[in-house]
Short mmCIF file of C-alpha atoms in Angstrom, two decimals:
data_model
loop_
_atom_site.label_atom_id
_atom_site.label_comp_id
_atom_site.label_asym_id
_atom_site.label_seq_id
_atom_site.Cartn_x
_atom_site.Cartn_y
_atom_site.Cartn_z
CA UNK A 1 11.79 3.58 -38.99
CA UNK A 2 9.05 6.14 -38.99
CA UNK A 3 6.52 7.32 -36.25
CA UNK A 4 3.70 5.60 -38.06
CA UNK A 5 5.66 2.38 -38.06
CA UNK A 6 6.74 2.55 -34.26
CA UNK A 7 2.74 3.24 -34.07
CA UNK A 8 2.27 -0.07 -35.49
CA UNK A 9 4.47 -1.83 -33.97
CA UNK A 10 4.41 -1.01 -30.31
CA UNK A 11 0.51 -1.17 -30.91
CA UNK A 12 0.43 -4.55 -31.46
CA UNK A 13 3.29 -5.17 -28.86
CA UNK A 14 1.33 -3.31 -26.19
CA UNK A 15 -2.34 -3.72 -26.56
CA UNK A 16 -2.28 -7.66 -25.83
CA UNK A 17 -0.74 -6.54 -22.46
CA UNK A 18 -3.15 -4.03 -21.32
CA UNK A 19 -1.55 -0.75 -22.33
CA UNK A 20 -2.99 1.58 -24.55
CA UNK A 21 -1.37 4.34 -26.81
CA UNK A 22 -3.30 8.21 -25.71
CA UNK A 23 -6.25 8.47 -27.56
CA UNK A 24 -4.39 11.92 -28.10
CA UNK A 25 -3.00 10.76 -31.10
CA UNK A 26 -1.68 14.40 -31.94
CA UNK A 27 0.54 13.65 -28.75
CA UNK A 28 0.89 9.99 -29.64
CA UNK A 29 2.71 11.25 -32.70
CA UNK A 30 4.94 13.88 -30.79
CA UNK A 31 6.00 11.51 -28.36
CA UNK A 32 6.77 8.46 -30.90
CA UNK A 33 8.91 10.61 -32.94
CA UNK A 34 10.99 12.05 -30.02
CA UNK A 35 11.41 8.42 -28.94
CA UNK A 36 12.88 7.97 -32.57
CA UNK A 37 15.04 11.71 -31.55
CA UNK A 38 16.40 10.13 -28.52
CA UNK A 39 17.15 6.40 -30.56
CA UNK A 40 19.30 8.38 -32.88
CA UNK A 41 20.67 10.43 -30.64
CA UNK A 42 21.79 7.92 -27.47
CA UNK A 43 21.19 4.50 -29.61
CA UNK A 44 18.23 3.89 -28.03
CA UNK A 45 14.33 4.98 -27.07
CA UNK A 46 14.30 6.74 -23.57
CA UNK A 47 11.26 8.90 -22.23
CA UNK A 48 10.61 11.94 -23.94
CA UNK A 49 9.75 13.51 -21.02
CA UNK A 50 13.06 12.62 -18.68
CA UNK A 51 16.25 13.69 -19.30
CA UNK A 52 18.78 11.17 -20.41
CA UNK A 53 22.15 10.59 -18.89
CA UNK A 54 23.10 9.33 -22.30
CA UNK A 55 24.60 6.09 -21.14
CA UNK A 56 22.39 3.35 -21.25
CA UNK A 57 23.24 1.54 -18.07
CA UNK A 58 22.14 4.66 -16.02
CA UNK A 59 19.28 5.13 -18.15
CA UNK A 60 17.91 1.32 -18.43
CA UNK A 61 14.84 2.48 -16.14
CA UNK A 62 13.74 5.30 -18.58
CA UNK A 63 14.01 3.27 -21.89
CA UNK A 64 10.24 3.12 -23.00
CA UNK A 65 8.54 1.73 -22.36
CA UNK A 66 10.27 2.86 -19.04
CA UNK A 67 9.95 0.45 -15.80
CA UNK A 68 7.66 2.82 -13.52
CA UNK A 69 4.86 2.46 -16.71
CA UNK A 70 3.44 -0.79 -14.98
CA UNK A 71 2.97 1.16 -11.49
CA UNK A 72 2.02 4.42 -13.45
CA UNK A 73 -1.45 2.50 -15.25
CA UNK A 74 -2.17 0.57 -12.97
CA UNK A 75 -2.61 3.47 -10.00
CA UNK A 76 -3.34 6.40 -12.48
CA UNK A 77 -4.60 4.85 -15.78
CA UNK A 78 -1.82 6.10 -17.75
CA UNK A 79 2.36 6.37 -17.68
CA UNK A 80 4.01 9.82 -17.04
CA UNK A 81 3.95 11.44 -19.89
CA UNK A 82 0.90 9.85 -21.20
CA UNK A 83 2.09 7.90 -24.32
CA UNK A 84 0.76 4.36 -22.81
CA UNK A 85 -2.67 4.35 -21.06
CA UNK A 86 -5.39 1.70 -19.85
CA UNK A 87 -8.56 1.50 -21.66
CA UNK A 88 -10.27 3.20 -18.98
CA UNK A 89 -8.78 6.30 -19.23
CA UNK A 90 -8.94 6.46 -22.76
CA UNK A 91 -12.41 5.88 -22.15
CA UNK A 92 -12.75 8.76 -19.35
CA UNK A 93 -14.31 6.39 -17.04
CA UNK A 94 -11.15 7.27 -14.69
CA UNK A 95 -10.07 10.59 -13.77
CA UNK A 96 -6.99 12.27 -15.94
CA UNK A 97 -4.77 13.57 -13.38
CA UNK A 98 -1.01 14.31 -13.37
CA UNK A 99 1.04 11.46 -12.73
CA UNK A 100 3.78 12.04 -10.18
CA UNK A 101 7.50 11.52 -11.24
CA UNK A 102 8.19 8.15 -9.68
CA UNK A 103 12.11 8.00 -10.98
CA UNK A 104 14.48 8.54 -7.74
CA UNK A 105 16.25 11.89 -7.52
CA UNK A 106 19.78 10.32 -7.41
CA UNK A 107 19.04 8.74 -11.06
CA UNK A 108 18.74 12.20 -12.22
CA UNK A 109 20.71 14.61 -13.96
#
């Protein structure tokens, strides 16, 4: 699989549930295919922007779409690194501001 199929496919996965891909698609693109990186590399898609442990039981909470994304939009209009956004923010009707790192220290590295 390619980044412009994972485009396609988590697009029509994620849309009818509220979340949005960046309008950013320049970083849409960069973070799809490191998602692809990290599924070679571990056997499946964690956050591009966390560091993985590598074994998927310690890393089920950072496999994207990761499980602080819900929390993430719905308080800041869009997930960590910014791959998955509401409407509004892609709209700019919401303030773009940093989202803090929600994962617990002890999960990692």
């Amino acid at each position: 699989m390619n980044a412009e199929d994972l485009y396609e496919k988590l697009k029509k996965m994620q849309e009818p549930k509220g979340y949005y891909f960046n309008k950013d698609t320049e970083l849409v693109f960069e973070l799809l295919k490191a998602l692809l990186a990290n599924k070679e590399r571990y056997g499946y898609m964690t956050c591009p922007c966390r560091l993985a442990a590598g074994d998927k039981e310690k890393d089920k909470d950072i496999i994207c779409p990761c499980e602080y994304r819900e929390q993430d939009v719905k308080e800041y209009g869009s997930c960590f690194c910014q791959l998955y956004v509401s409407k509004q923010w892609n709209e700019g009707s919401i303030p773009h501001v940093a989202v803090p790192e929600r994962r617990p220290p002890e999960k990692m590295i």
